[in-house]
C-alpha positions as MATLAB code, in Angstrom:
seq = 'XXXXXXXXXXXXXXXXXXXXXXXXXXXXXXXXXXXXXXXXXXXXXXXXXXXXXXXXXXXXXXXXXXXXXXXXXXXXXXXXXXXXXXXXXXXXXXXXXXXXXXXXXXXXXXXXXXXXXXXXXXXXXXXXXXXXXXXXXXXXXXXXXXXXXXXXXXXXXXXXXXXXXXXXXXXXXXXXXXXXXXXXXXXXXX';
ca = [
      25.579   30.242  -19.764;
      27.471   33.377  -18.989;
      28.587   33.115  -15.433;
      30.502   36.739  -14.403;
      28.650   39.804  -14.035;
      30.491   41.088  -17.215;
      29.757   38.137  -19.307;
      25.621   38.610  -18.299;
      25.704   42.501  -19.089;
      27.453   41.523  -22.579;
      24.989   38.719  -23.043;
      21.848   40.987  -22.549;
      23.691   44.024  -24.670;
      24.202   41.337  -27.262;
      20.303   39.862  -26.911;
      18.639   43.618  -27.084;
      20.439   44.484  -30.294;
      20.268   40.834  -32.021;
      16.072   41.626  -31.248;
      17.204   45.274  -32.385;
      18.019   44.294  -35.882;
      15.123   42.979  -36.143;
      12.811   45.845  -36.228;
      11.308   46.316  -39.382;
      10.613   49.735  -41.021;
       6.734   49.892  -40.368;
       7.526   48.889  -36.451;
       9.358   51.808  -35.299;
       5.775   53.877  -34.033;
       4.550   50.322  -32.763;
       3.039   50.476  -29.197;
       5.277   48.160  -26.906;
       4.077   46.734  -23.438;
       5.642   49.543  -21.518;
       1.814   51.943  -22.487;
       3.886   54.937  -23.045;
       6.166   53.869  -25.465;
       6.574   53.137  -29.189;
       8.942   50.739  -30.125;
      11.355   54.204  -30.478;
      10.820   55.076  -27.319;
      11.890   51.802  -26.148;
      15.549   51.523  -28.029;
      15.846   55.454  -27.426;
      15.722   54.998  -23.587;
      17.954   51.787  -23.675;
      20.220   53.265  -25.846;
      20.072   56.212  -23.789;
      20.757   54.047  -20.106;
      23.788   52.791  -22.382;
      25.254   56.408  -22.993;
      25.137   57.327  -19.794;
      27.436   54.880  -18.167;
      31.193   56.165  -19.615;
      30.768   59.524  -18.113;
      29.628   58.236  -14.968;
      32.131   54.913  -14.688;
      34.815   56.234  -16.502;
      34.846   59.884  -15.428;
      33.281   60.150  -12.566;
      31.042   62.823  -13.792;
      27.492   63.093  -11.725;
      24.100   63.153  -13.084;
      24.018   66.749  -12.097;
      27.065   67.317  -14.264;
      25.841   65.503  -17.259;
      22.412   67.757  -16.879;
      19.931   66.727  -20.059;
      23.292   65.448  -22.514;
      20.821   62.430  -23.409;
      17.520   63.834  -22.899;
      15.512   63.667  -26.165;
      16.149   61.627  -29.297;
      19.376   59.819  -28.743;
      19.412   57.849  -31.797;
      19.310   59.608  -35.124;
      18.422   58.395  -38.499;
      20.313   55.054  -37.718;
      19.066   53.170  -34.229;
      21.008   50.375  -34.832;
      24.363   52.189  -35.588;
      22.965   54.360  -32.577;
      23.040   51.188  -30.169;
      25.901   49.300  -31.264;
      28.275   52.353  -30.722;
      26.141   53.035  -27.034;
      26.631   49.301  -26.210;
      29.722   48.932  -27.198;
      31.270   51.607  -25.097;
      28.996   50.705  -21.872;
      30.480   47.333  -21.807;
      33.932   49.063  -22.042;
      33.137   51.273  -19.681;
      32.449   48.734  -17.356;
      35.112   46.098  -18.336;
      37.809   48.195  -17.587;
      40.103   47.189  -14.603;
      38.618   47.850  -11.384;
      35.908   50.011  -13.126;
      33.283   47.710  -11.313;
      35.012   48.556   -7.703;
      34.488   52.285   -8.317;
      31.243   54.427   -6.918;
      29.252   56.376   -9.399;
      26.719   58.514   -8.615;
      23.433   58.285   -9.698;
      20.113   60.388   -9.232;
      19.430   58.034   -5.852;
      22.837   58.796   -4.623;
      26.133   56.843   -4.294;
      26.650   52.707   -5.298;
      28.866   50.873   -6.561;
      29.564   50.317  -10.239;
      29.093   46.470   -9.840;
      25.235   47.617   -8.835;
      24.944   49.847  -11.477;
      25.640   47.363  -14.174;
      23.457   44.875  -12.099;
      20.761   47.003  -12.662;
      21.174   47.442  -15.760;
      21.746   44.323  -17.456;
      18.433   43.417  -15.767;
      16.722   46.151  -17.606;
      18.286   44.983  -20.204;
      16.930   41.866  -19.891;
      13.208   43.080  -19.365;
      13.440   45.827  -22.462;
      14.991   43.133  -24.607;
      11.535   41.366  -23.781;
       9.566   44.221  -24.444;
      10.793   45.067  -27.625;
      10.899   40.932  -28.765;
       6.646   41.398  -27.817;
       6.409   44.945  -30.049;
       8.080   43.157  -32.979;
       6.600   40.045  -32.893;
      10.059   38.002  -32.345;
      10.598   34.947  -29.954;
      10.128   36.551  -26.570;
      12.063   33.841  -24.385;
      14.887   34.950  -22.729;
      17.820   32.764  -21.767;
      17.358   31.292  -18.546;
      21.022   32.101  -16.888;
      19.568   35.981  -17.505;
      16.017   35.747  -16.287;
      17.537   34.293  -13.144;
      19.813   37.047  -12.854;
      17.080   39.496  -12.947;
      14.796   38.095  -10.271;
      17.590   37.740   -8.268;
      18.299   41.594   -9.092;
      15.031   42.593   -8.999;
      13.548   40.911   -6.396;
      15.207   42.889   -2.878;
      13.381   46.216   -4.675;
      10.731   44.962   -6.573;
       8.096   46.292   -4.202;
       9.127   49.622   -4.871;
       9.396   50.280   -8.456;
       5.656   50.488   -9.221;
       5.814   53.745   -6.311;
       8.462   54.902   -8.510;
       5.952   55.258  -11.271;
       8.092   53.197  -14.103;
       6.559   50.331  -13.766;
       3.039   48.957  -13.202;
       2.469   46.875  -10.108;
       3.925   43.333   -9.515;
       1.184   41.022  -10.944;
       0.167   38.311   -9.006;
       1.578   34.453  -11.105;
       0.502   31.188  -10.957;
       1.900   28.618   -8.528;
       5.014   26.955  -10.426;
       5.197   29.498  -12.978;
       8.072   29.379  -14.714;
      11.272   32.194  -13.984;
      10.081   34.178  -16.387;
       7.035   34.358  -16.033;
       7.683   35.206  -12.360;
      10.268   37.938  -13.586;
       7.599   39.639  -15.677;
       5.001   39.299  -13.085;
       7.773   41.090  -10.603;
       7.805   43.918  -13.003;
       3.946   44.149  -13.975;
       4.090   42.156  -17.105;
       2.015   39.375  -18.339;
       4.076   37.135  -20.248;
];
């Protein structure tokens, strides 16, 4: 089970394109459980999340600097390639020495980098989920990861449906399992 911060980002990178690959052709227009999303929509905005952290981490550049650079279709006529060369420089991004220490500043204002990738990985986690129940693939996460995202989710979980991403926490069943309680958190019914 990964244990570092660094080792649960790369493990949910790793999970979201291994569920990735799996797309078929006839699945990319496929509705996913976020309602206003195809299954494009889905690896766009991931992949998108991804492309965003080097200039941010590893320049220091603000949202208001970047403007709309990965507004739109982020991914071309190969998703996959897309990802794996988004992903791949994320983690890097973030791996770098003290690039976790550093502030970056987001469209909510200032945190640390070690936030940033907290949040995330845990989107990570929940997208990889989405996109595993658009497919049809196994849609169990890992249980080190699921953990990690309650425990990242759960201090602003009451706030992300006013946000208007995400539908309201759903109420789950006494002893539900973690992620079942994760997807409840973030208005999904696993």
């Amino acid at each position: 089970m990964p244990e570092s911060l660094l080792e649960q980002h790369a493990e949910a990178l790793r999970l979201f394109g291994e569920r990735l690959r799996a797309v078929a052709d006839g699945q990319w227009d496929a509705p996913t459980p976020c309602s206003e999303w195809s299954v494009r929509d889905l690896v766009n905005h991931v992949t998108g999340e991804q492309l965003w952290i080097p200039p941010l981490v590893s320049e220091g550049r603000t949202v208001e600097e970047m403007g709309d650079a990965f507004s739109g279709d982020v991914l071309g006529e190969d998703p996959v390639a897309a990802w794996g060369q988004a992903s791949a420089a994320a983690h890097a991004a973030f791996a770098a020495p003290g690039a976790l220490d550093r502030t970056v500043r987001l469209s909510y204002g200032p945190a640390l980098a070690r936030a940033y990738c907290s949040e995330l990985t845990a989107d990570c986690v929940v997208h990889t989920w989405d996109l595993s129940r658009a497919i049809g693939a196994d849609d169990r996460l890992p249980d080190g990861l699921v953990e990690f995202s309650i425990k990242e989710v759960m201090p602003y979980a009451d706030g992300l449906a006013a946000s208007g991403m995400y539908a309201a926490p759903l109420e789950v069943p006494a002893g539900a399992n973690a992620q079942t309680r994760l997807l409840g958190l973030l208005g999904r019914r696993g």
